[in-house]
PDB file of C-alpha atoms in Angstrom:
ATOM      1  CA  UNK Y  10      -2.599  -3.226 -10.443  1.00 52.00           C
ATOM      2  CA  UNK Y  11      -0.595  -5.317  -7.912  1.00 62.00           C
ATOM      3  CA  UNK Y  12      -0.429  -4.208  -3.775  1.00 66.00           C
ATOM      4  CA  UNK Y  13       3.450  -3.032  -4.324  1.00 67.00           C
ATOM      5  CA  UNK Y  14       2.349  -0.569  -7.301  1.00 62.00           C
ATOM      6  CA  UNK Y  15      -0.368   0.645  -5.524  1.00 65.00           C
ATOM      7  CA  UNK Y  16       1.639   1.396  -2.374  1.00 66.00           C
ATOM      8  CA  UNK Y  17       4.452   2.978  -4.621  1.00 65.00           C
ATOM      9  CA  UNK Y  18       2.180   5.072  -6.197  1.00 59.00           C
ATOM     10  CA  UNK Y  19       0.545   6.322  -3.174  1.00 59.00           C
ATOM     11  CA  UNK Y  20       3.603   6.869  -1.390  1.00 62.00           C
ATOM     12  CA  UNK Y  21       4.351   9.223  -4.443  1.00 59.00           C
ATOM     13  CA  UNK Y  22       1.421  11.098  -4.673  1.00 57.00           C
ATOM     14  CA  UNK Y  23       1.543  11.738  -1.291  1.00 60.00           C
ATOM     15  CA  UNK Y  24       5.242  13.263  -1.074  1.00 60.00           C
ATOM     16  CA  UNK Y  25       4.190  15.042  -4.112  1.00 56.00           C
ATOM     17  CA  UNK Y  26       0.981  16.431  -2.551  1.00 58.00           C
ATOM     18  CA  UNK Y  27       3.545  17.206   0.307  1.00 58.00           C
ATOM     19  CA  UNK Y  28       6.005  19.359  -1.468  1.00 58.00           C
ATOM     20  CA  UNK Y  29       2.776  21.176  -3.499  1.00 56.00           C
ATOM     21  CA  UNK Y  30       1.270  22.312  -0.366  1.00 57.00           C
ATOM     22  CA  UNK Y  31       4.567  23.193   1.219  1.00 56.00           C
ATOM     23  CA  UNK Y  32       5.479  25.575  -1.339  1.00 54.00           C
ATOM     24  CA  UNK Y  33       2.003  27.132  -1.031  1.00 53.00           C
ATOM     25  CA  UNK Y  34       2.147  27.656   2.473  1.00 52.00           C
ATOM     26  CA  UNK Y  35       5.818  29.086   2.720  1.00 53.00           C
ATOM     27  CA  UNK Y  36       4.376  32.051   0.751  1.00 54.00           C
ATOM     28  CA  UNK Y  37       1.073  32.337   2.701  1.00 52.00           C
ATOM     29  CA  UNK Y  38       2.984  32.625   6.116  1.00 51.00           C
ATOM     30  CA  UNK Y  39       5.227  35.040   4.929  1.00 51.00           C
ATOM     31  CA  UNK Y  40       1.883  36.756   3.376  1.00 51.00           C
ATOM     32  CA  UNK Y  41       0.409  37.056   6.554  1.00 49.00           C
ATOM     33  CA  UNK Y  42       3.294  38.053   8.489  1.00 46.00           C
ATOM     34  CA  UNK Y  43       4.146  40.748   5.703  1.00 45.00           C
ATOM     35  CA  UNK Y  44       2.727  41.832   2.156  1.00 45.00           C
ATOM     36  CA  UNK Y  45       1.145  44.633  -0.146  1.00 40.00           C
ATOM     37  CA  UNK Y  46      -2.195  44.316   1.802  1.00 37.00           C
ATOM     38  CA  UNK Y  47      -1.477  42.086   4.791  1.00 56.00           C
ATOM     39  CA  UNK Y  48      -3.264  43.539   8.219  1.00 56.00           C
ATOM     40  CA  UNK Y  49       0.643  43.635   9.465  1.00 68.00           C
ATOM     41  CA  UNK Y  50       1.891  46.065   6.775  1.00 71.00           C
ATOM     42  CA  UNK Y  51      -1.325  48.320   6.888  1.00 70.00           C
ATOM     43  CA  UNK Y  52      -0.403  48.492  10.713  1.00 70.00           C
ATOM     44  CA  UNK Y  53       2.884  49.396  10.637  1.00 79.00           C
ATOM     45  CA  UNK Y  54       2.747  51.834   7.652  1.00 78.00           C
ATOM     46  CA  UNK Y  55      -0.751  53.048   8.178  1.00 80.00           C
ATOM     47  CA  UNK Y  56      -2.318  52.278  11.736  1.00 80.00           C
ATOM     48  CA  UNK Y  57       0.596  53.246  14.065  1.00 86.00           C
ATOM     49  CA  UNK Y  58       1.587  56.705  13.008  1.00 85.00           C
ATOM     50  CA  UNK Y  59       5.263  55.799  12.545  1.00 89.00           C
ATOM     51  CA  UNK Y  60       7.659  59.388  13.028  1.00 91.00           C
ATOM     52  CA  UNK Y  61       9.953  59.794   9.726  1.00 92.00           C
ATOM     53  CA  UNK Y  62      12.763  58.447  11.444  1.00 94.00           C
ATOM     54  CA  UNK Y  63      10.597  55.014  12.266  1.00 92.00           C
ATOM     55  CA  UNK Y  64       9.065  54.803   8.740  1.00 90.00           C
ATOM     56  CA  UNK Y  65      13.229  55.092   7.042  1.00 92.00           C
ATOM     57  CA  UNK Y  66      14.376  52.007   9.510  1.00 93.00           C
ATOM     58  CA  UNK Y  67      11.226  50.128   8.487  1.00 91.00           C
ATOM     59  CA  UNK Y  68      11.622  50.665   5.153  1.00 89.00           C
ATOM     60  CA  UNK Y  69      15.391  49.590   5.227  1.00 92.00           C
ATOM     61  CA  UNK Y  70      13.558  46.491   6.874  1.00 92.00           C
ATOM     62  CA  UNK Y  71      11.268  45.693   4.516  1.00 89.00           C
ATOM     63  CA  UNK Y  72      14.094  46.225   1.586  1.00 90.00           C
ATOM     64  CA  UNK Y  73      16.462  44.016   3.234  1.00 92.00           C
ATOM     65  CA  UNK Y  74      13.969  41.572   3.965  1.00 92.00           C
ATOM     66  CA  UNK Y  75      12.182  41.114   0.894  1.00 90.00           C
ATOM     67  CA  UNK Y  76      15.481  39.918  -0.709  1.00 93.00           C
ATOM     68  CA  UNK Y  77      15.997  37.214   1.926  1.00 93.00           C
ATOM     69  CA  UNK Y  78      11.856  36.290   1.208  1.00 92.00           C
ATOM     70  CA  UNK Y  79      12.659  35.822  -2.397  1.00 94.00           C
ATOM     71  CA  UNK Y  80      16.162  34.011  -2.074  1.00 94.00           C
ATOM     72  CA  UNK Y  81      14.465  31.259   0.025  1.00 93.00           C
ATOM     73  CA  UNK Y  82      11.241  30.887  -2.166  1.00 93.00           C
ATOM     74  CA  UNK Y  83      14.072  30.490  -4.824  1.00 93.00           C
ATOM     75  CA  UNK Y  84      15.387  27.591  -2.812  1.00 93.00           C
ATOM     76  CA  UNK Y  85      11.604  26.639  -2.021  1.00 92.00           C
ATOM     77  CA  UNK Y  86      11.180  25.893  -5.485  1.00 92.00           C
ATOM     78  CA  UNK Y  87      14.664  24.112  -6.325  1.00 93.00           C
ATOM     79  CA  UNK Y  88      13.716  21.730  -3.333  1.00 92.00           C
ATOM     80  CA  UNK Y  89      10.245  21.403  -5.503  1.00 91.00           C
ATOM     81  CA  UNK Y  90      12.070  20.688  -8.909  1.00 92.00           C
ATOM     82  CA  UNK Y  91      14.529  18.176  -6.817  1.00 92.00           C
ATOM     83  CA  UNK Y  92      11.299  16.474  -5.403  1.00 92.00           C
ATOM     84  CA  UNK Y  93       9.656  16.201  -9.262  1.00 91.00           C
ATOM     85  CA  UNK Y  94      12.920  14.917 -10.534  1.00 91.00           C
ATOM     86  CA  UNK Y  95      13.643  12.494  -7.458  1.00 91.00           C
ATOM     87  CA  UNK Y  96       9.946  10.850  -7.758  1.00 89.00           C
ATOM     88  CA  UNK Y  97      10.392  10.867 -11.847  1.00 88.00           C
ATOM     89  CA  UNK Y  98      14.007   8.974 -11.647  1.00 87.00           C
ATOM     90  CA  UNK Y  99      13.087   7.032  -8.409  1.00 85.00           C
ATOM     91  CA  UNK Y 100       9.401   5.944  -8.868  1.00 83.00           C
ATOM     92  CA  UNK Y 101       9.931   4.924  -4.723  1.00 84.00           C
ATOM     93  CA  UNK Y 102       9.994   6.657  -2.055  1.00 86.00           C
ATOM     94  CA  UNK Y 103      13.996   5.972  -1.996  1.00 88.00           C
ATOM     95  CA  UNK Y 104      17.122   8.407  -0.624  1.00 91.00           C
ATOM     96  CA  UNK Y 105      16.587  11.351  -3.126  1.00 91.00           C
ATOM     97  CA  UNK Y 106      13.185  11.744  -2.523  1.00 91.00           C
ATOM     98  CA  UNK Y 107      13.987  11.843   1.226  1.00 92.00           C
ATOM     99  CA  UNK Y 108      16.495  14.673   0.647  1.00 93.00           C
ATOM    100  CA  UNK Y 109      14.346  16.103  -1.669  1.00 92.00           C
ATOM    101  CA  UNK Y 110      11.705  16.238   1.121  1.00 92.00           C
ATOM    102  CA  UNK Y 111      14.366  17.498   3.292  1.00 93.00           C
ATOM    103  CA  UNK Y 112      15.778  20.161   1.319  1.00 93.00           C
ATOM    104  CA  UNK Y 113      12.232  21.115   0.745  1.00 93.00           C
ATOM    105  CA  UNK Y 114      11.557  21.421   4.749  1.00 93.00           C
ATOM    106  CA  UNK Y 115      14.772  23.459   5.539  1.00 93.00           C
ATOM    107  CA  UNK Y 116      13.909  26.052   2.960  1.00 93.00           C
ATOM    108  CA  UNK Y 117      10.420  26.550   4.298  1.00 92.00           C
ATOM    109  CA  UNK Y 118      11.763  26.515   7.700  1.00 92.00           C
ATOM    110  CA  UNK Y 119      14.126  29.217   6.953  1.00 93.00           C
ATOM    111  CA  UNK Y 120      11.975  31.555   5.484  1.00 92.00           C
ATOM    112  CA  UNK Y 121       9.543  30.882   8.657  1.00 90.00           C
ATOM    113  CA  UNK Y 122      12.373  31.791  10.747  1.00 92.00           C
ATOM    114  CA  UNK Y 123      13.134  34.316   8.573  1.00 93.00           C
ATOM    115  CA  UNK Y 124       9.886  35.962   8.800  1.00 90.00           C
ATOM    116  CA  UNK Y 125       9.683  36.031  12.050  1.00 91.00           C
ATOM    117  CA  UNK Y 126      12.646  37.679  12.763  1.00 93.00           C
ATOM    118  CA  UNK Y 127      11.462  40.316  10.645  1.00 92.00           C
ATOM    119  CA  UNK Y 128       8.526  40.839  12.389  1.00 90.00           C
ATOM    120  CA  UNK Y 129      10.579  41.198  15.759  1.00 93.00           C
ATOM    121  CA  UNK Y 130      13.453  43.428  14.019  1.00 94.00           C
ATOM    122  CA  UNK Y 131      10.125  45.487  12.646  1.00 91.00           C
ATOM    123  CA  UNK Y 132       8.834  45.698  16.319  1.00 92.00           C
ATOM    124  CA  UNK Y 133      12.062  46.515  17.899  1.00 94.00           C
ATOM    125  CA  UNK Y 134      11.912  50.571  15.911  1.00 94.00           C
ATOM    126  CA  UNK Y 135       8.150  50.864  17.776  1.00 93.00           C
ATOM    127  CA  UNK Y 136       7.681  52.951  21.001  1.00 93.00           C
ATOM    128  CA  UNK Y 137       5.570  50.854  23.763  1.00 94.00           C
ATOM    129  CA  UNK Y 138       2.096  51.540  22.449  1.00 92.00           C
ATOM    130  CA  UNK Y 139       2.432  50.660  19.361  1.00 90.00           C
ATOM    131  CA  UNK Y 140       4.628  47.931  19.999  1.00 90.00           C
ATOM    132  CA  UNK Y 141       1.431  46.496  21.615  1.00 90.00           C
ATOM    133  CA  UNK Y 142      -1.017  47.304  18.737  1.00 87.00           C
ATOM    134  CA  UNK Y 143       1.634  45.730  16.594  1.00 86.00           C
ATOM    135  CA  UNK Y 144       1.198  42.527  18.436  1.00 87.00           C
ATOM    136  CA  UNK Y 145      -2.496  42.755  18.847  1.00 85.00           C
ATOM    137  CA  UNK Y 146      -1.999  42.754  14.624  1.00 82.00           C
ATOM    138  CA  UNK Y 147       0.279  40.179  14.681  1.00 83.00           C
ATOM    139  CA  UNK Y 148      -1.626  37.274  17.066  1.00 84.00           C
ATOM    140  CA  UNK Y 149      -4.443  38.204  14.447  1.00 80.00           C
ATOM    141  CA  UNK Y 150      -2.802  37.514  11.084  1.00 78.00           C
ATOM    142  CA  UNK Y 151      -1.504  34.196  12.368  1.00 79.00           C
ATOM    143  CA  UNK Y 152      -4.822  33.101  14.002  1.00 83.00           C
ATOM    144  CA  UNK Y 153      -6.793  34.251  10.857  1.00 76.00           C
ATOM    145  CA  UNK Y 154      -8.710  31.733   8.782  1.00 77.00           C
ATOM    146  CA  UNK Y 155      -7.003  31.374   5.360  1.00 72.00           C
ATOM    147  CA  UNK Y 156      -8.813  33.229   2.572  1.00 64.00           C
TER     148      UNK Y 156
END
């Protein structure tokens, strides 16, 4: 195999590799920021004794929220199908890869940004104290080694 190939090929295999692990970790930050299970939904809905009224706006929240999670995983994954189909008709790493790559980045972005406005709309319904064992939680699931 000739130099030009090989450098097409790994240029490839990287943006590929690039766009797999992207759409892995969009879903494992919003995981850890929120989630059946996460350490930040067993504090809110178990650890800081929420009053009624607290637990209804959180809820509302979460509802509201989880249909903004799964409209930009959607879009995570469209970016990924782009990305396939841009390396398949390009075999370069040419202009639709790029936007592929792009598209691919916003859409992650988002849903970080997303996320974390959730987790600060979540903390705004908290009194004082647990506002602060709801950031102890927080600092955690982001520092945490990945499982």
């Amino acid at each position: 195999m000739n130099r030009p190939w090989r450098q097409t090929l790994l240029v490839l295999l990287v943006a590929l590799l690039a766009g797999m692990a992207g759409a892995w970790l969009g879903p494992q930050i919003a995981a850890r920021t929120h989630g059946s299970g996460a350490p930040l939904h067993q504090a809110v809905h178990r650890d800081l004794d929420l009053t009624a009224d607290q637990s209804a706006k959180i809820d509302s929240l979460e509802r509201s929220f989880a249909v903004q999670r799964k409209k930009l995983e959607l879009e995570m994954r469209q970016a990924n199908a782009e990305l396939a189909a841009a390396i398949e008709s390009e075999g370069a790493y040419g202009p639709a890869v790029t936007a592929a790559v792009d598209h691919f980045h916003a859409a992650m972005g988002e849903l970080q940004k997303a996320t974390i406005e959730h987790v600060f709309a979540m903390r705004a319904v908290l009194t004082p104290e647990q506002a602060a064992k709801f950031d102890r939680t927080v600092v955690e699931a982001l520092t945490a080694e990945p499982r």
